[in-house]
PDB file of C-alpha atoms in Angstrom:
ATOM      1  CA  UNK A   1     -51.711 163.890 -97.131  1.00  0.00           C
ATOM      2  CA  UNK A   2     -55.066 165.454 -96.667  1.00  0.00           C
ATOM      3  CA  UNK A   3     -54.387 168.938 -95.340  1.00  0.00           C
ATOM      4  CA  UNK A   4     -51.854 171.740 -95.283  1.00  0.00           C
ATOM      5  CA  UNK A   5     -51.042 171.072 -91.596  1.00  0.00           C
ATOM      6  CA  UNK A   6     -49.927 167.537 -92.482  1.00  0.00           C
ATOM      7  CA  UNK A   7     -47.745 168.854 -95.311  1.00  0.00           C
ATOM      8  CA  UNK A   8     -46.152 171.360 -92.954  1.00  0.00           C
ATOM      9  CA  UNK A   9     -45.543 168.736 -90.257  1.00  0.00           C
ATOM     10  CA  UNK A  10     -44.058 166.316 -92.812  1.00  0.00           C
ATOM     11  CA  UNK A  11     -41.794 169.100 -94.109  1.00  0.00           C
ATOM     12  CA  UNK A  12     -40.652 170.105 -90.634  1.00  0.00           C
ATOM     13  CA  UNK A  13     -39.996 166.528 -89.514  1.00  0.00           C
ATOM     14  CA  UNK A  14     -38.102 165.819 -92.741  1.00  0.00           C
ATOM     15  CA  UNK A  15     -35.944 168.890 -92.114  1.00  0.00           C
ATOM     16  CA  UNK A  16     -35.367 167.838 -88.520  1.00  0.00           C
ATOM     17  CA  UNK A  17     -34.395 164.320 -89.632  1.00  0.00           C
ATOM     18  CA  UNK A  18     -31.859 165.752 -92.043  1.00  0.00           C
ATOM     19  CA  UNK A  19     -30.474 168.097 -89.393  1.00  0.00           C
ATOM     20  CA  UNK A  20     -30.075 165.173 -86.999  1.00  0.00           C
ATOM     21  CA  UNK A  21     -28.184 163.135 -89.597  1.00  0.00           C
ATOM     22  CA  UNK A  22     -25.971 166.009 -90.759  1.00  0.00           C
ATOM     23  CA  UNK A  23     -25.119 167.606 -87.407  1.00  0.00           C
ATOM     24  CA  UNK A  24     -25.618 164.891 -84.782  1.00  0.00           C
ATOM     25  CA  UNK A  25     -24.056 161.765 -86.223  1.00  0.00           C
ATOM     26  CA  UNK A  26     -21.150 159.521 -85.379  1.00  0.00           C
ATOM     27  CA  UNK A  27     -19.100 157.768 -88.042  1.00  0.00           C
ATOM     28  CA  UNK A  28     -18.182 154.218 -87.018  1.00  0.00           C
ATOM     29  CA  UNK A  29     -16.248 153.463 -90.191  1.00  0.00           C
ATOM     30  CA  UNK A  30     -16.310 154.719 -93.798  1.00  0.00           C
ATOM     31  CA  UNK A  31     -19.911 154.436 -95.013  1.00  0.00           C
ATOM     32  CA  UNK A  32     -21.346 153.494 -91.602  1.00  0.00           C
ATOM     33  CA  UNK A  33     -22.773 156.440 -89.688  1.00  0.00           C
ATOM     34  CA  UNK A  34     -24.887 156.277 -86.534  1.00  0.00           C
ATOM     35  CA  UNK A  35     -27.658 158.890 -86.378  1.00  0.00           C
ATOM     36  CA  UNK A  36     -31.204 159.289 -85.098  1.00  0.00           C
ATOM     37  CA  UNK A  37     -32.734 160.794 -88.216  1.00  0.00           C
ATOM     38  CA  UNK A  38     -35.451 158.110 -88.100  1.00  0.00           C
ATOM     39  CA  UNK A  39     -37.111 159.560 -84.981  1.00  0.00           C
ATOM     40  CA  UNK A  40     -38.972 162.428 -86.691  1.00  0.00           C
ATOM     41  CA  UNK A  41     -40.426 160.310 -89.526  1.00  0.00           C
ATOM     42  CA  UNK A  42     -41.331 157.562 -87.097  1.00  0.00           C
ATOM     43  CA  UNK A  43     -43.215 160.144 -85.057  1.00  0.00           C
ATOM     44  CA  UNK A  44     -45.110 161.101 -88.199  1.00  0.00           C
ATOM     45  CA  UNK A  45     -45.761 157.438 -89.098  1.00  0.00           C
ATOM     46  CA  UNK A  46     -47.149 156.697 -85.647  1.00  0.00           C
ATOM     47  CA  UNK A  47     -49.100 159.947 -85.409  1.00  0.00           C
ATOM     48  CA  UNK A  48     -50.410 160.445 -88.930  1.00  0.00           C
ATOM     49  CA  UNK A  49     -50.142 157.042 -90.574  1.00  0.00           C
ATOM     50  CA  UNK A  50     -48.143 155.012 -93.083  1.00  0.00           C
ATOM     51  CA  UNK A  51     -48.176 157.258 -96.135  1.00  0.00           C
ATOM     52  CA  UNK A  52     -47.148 160.526 -94.429  1.00  0.00           C
ATOM     53  CA  UNK A  53     -44.599 158.484 -92.476  1.00  0.00           C
ATOM     54  CA  UNK A  54     -43.115 156.990 -95.659  1.00  0.00           C
ATOM     55  CA  UNK A  55     -42.867 160.365 -97.373  1.00  0.00           C
ATOM     56  CA  UNK A  56     -41.239 161.877 -94.294  1.00  0.00           C
ATOM     57  CA  UNK A  57     -38.926 158.874 -93.986  1.00  0.00           C
ATOM     58  CA  UNK A  58     -37.688 159.208 -97.559  1.00  0.00           C
ATOM     59  CA  UNK A  59     -37.169 162.972 -97.281  1.00  0.00           C
ATOM     60  CA  UNK A  60     -35.621 162.850 -93.792  1.00  0.00           C
ATOM     61  CA  UNK A  61     -32.933 160.403 -94.913  1.00  0.00           C
ATOM     62  CA  UNK A  62     -31.507 162.497 -97.748  1.00  0.00           C
ATOM     63  CA  UNK A  63     -28.856 164.040 -95.489  1.00  0.00           C
ATOM     64  CA  UNK A  64     -27.610 160.667 -94.270  1.00  0.00           C
ATOM     65  CA  UNK A  65     -27.770 159.289 -97.818  1.00  0.00           C
ATOM     66  CA  UNK A  66     -25.664 162.195 -99.039  1.00  0.00           C
ATOM     67  CA  UNK A  67     -23.002 161.718 -96.351  1.00  0.00           C
ATOM     68  CA  UNK A  68     -22.811 157.970 -96.985  1.00  0.00           C
ATOM     69  CA  UNK A  69     -22.775 158.395-100.786  1.00  0.00           C
ATOM     70  CA  UNK A  70     -19.748 160.695-100.566  1.00  0.00           C
ATOM     71  CA  UNK A  71     -17.821 157.897 -98.850  1.00  0.00           C
ATOM     72  CA  UNK A  72     -19.300 155.004-100.798  1.00  0.00           C
ATOM     73  CA  UNK A  73     -21.661 154.574-103.723  1.00  0.00           C
ATOM     74  CA  UNK A  74     -23.874 157.260-105.178  1.00  0.00           C
ATOM     75  CA  UNK A  75     -26.571 154.554-105.352  1.00  0.00           C
ATOM     76  CA  UNK A  76     -27.074 155.231-101.630  1.00  0.00           C
ATOM     77  CA  UNK A  77     -28.862 158.449-102.609  1.00  0.00           C
ATOM     78  CA  UNK A  78     -31.622 156.189-103.943  1.00  0.00           C
ATOM     79  CA  UNK A  79     -31.326 153.111-101.700  1.00  0.00           C
ATOM     80  CA  UNK A  80     -31.411 154.822 -98.294  1.00  0.00           C
ATOM     81  CA  UNK A  81     -34.551 156.953 -98.847  1.00  0.00           C
ATOM     82  CA  UNK A  82     -36.438 153.935-100.195  1.00  0.00           C
ATOM     83  CA  UNK A  83     -35.357 151.885 -97.184  1.00  0.00           C
ATOM     84  CA  UNK A  84     -36.434 154.614 -94.774  1.00  0.00           C
ATOM     85  CA  UNK A  85     -39.771 154.875 -96.561  1.00  0.00           C
ATOM     86  CA  UNK A  86     -40.265 151.123 -96.085  1.00  0.00           C
ATOM     87  CA  UNK A  87     -39.343 151.420 -92.386  1.00  0.00           C
ATOM     88  CA  UNK A  88     -41.779 154.244 -91.741  1.00  0.00           C
ATOM     89  CA  UNK A  89     -44.620 152.884 -93.864  1.00  0.00           C
ATOM     90  CA  UNK A  90     -44.566 149.541 -92.064  1.00  0.00           C
ATOM     91  CA  UNK A  91     -44.189 151.246 -88.659  1.00  0.00           C
ATOM     92  CA  UNK A  92     -47.248 153.348 -89.501  1.00  0.00           C
ATOM     93  CA  UNK A  93     -49.246 150.242 -90.442  1.00  0.00           C
ATOM     94  CA  UNK A  94     -48.179 148.461 -87.231  1.00  0.00           C
ATOM     95  CA  UNK A  95     -49.145 151.518 -85.179  1.00  0.00           C
ATOM     96  CA  UNK A  96     -52.577 151.648 -86.842  1.00  0.00           C
ATOM     97  CA  UNK A  97     -53.039 148.034 -85.799  1.00  0.00           C
ATOM     98  CA  UNK A  98     -52.595 149.025 -82.151  1.00  0.00           C
ATOM     99  CA  UNK A  99     -48.915 148.381 -81.459  1.00  0.00           C
ATOM    100  CA  UNK A 100     -47.009 150.926 -79.403  1.00  0.00           C
ATOM    101  CA  UNK A 101     -44.443 153.162 -81.122  1.00  0.00           C
ATOM    102  CA  UNK A 102     -41.402 151.151 -80.022  1.00  0.00           C
ATOM    103  CA  UNK A 103     -42.704 147.821 -81.308  1.00  0.00           C
ATOM    104  CA  UNK A 104     -44.092 149.481 -84.432  1.00  0.00           C
ATOM    105  CA  UNK A 105     -40.620 150.893 -85.125  1.00  0.00           C
ATOM    106  CA  UNK A 106     -38.937 147.522 -84.599  1.00  0.00           C
ATOM    107  CA  UNK A 107     -41.396 145.852 -86.956  1.00  0.00           C
ATOM    108  CA  UNK A 108     -40.676 148.567 -89.499  1.00  0.00           C
ATOM    109  CA  UNK A 109     -36.948 147.858 -89.227  1.00  0.00           C
ATOM    110  CA  UNK A 110     -37.493 144.115 -89.609  1.00  0.00           C
ATOM    111  CA  UNK A 111     -39.380 144.911 -92.827  1.00  0.00           C
ATOM    112  CA  UNK A 112     -36.569 147.185 -94.017  1.00  0.00           C
ATOM    113  CA  UNK A 113     -33.789 144.663 -93.276  1.00  0.00           C
ATOM    114  CA  UNK A 114     -34.254 142.615 -96.508  1.00  0.00           C
ATOM    115  CA  UNK A 115     -34.016 145.854 -98.504  1.00  0.00           C
ATOM    116  CA  UNK A 116     -30.776 146.729 -96.714  1.00  0.00           C
ATOM    117  CA  UNK A 117     -29.419 143.245 -97.367  1.00  0.00           C
ATOM    118  CA  UNK A 118     -30.434 143.355-101.031  1.00  0.00           C
ATOM    119  CA  UNK A 119     -28.972 146.804-101.696  1.00  0.00           C
ATOM    120  CA  UNK A 120     -25.777 146.516 -99.678  1.00  0.00           C
ATOM    121  CA  UNK A 121     -24.996 142.815 -99.982  1.00  0.00           C
ATOM    122  CA  UNK A 122     -26.220 141.961-103.456  1.00  0.00           C
ATOM    123  CA  UNK A 123     -26.203 145.188-105.489  1.00  0.00           C
ATOM    124  CA  UNK A 124     -23.240 146.962-103.854  1.00  0.00           C
ATOM    125  CA  UNK A 125     -21.537 143.638-103.047  1.00  0.00           C
ATOM    126  CA  UNK A 126     -20.287 144.718 -99.640  1.00  0.00           C
ATOM    127  CA  UNK A 127     -18.711 142.000 -97.486  1.00  0.00           C
ATOM    128  CA  UNK A 128     -21.209 140.015 -95.407  1.00  0.00           C
ATOM    129  CA  UNK A 129     -19.701 141.288 -92.142  1.00  0.00           C
ATOM    130  CA  UNK A 130     -20.248 144.911 -93.220  1.00  0.00           C
ATOM    131  CA  UNK A 131     -23.831 144.179 -94.272  1.00  0.00           C
ATOM    132  CA  UNK A 132     -24.575 142.647 -90.874  1.00  0.00           C
ATOM    133  CA  UNK A 133     -22.998 145.640 -89.116  1.00  0.00           C
ATOM    134  CA  UNK A 134     -25.211 147.985 -91.164  1.00  0.00           C
ATOM    135  CA  UNK A 135     -28.358 146.005 -90.340  1.00  0.00           C
ATOM    136  CA  UNK A 136     -27.448 145.763 -86.656  1.00  0.00           C
ATOM    137  CA  UNK A 137     -26.598 149.442 -86.490  1.00  0.00           C
ATOM    138  CA  UNK A 138     -29.904 150.317 -88.152  1.00  0.00           C
ATOM    139  CA  UNK A 139     -31.811 148.195 -85.643  1.00  0.00           C
ATOM    140  CA  UNK A 140     -30.113 149.950 -82.707  1.00  0.00           C
ATOM    141  CA  UNK A 141     -30.856 153.378 -84.212  1.00  0.00           C
ATOM    142  CA  UNK A 142     -34.495 152.445 -84.734  1.00  0.00           C
ATOM    143  CA  UNK A 143     -34.873 151.045 -81.226  1.00  0.00           C
ATOM    144  CA  UNK A 144     -33.568 154.296 -79.787  1.00  0.00           C
ATOM    145  CA  UNK A 145     -35.702 156.368 -82.157  1.00  0.00           C
ATOM    146  CA  UNK A 146     -38.770 154.237 -81.400  1.00  0.00           C
ATOM    147  CA  UNK A 147     -38.210 154.736 -77.685  1.00  0.00           C
ATOM    148  CA  UNK A 148     -37.960 158.497 -78.203  1.00  0.00           C
ATOM    149  CA  UNK A 149     -41.227 158.413 -80.173  1.00  0.00           C
ATOM    150  CA  UNK A 150     -42.855 156.290 -77.464  1.00  0.00           C
ATOM    151  CA  UNK A 151     -41.860 158.844 -74.822  1.00  0.00           C
ATOM    152  CA  UNK A 152     -43.023 161.776 -76.959  1.00  0.00           C
ATOM    153  CA  UNK A 153     -46.384 160.155 -77.729  1.00  0.00           C
ATOM    154  CA  UNK A 154     -46.915 159.478 -74.025  1.00  0.00           C
ATOM    155  CA  UNK A 155     -47.012 163.251 -73.495  1.00  0.00           C
ATOM    156  CA  UNK A 156     -50.682 164.007 -73.940  1.00  0.00           C
ATOM    157  CA  UNK A 157     -50.254 167.453 -75.458  1.00  0.00           C
ATOM    158  CA  UNK A 158     -47.906 166.108 -78.185  1.00  0.00           C
ATOM    159  CA  UNK A 159     -50.149 163.138 -78.982  1.00  0.00           C
ATOM    160  CA  UNK A 160     -53.263 165.365 -79.120  1.00  0.00           C
ATOM    161  CA  UNK A 161     -51.493 167.945 -81.305  1.00  0.00           C
ATOM    162  CA  UNK A 162     -50.330 165.383 -83.847  1.00  0.00           C
ATOM    163  CA  UNK A 163     -53.744 163.697 -83.971  1.00  0.00           C
ATOM    164  CA  UNK A 164     -55.417 167.100 -84.394  1.00  0.00           C
ATOM    165  CA  UNK A 165     -53.109 167.847 -87.325  1.00  0.00           C
ATOM    166  CA  UNK A 166     -54.127 164.524 -88.873  1.00  0.00           C
ATOM    167  CA  UNK A 167     -57.778 165.339 -88.328  1.00  0.00           C
ATOM    168  CA  UNK A 168     -58.385 162.610 -85.764  1.00  0.00           C
TER     169      UNK A 168
END
């Protein structure tokens, strides 16, 4: 991150992501929570690039990781932030290659899916049905978050402000 404005934006979006996961989430079953904490880091990934997006993604998922680790494994405190960093890094790369925010977000989730499978299915040894629910739930969350980012980035003043922060 090249300037103080980027650090501030990353910090604010990470805080917003955590607030969304802690205060606006819906528990489907123990260990499976629906939230939109990916929207702020995806906005950073699309607006500032892969590395700031990955950092924001990891930090913004700590709230969700904490909630899920209370109900399941404490390994989630490590696994979820790494997965979110993968999601946002790849979404940032896809966006830099000219894809719109929604498709960039979906590509990021497709890249994260093997990590989710590895950590939940192989390391934590959750039943296959639960692993597939987690992956499907994550894809739905990211599609909604990507659509939110697409709408936000279509607002000229928001897009210009984020690009100005990134020095572009």
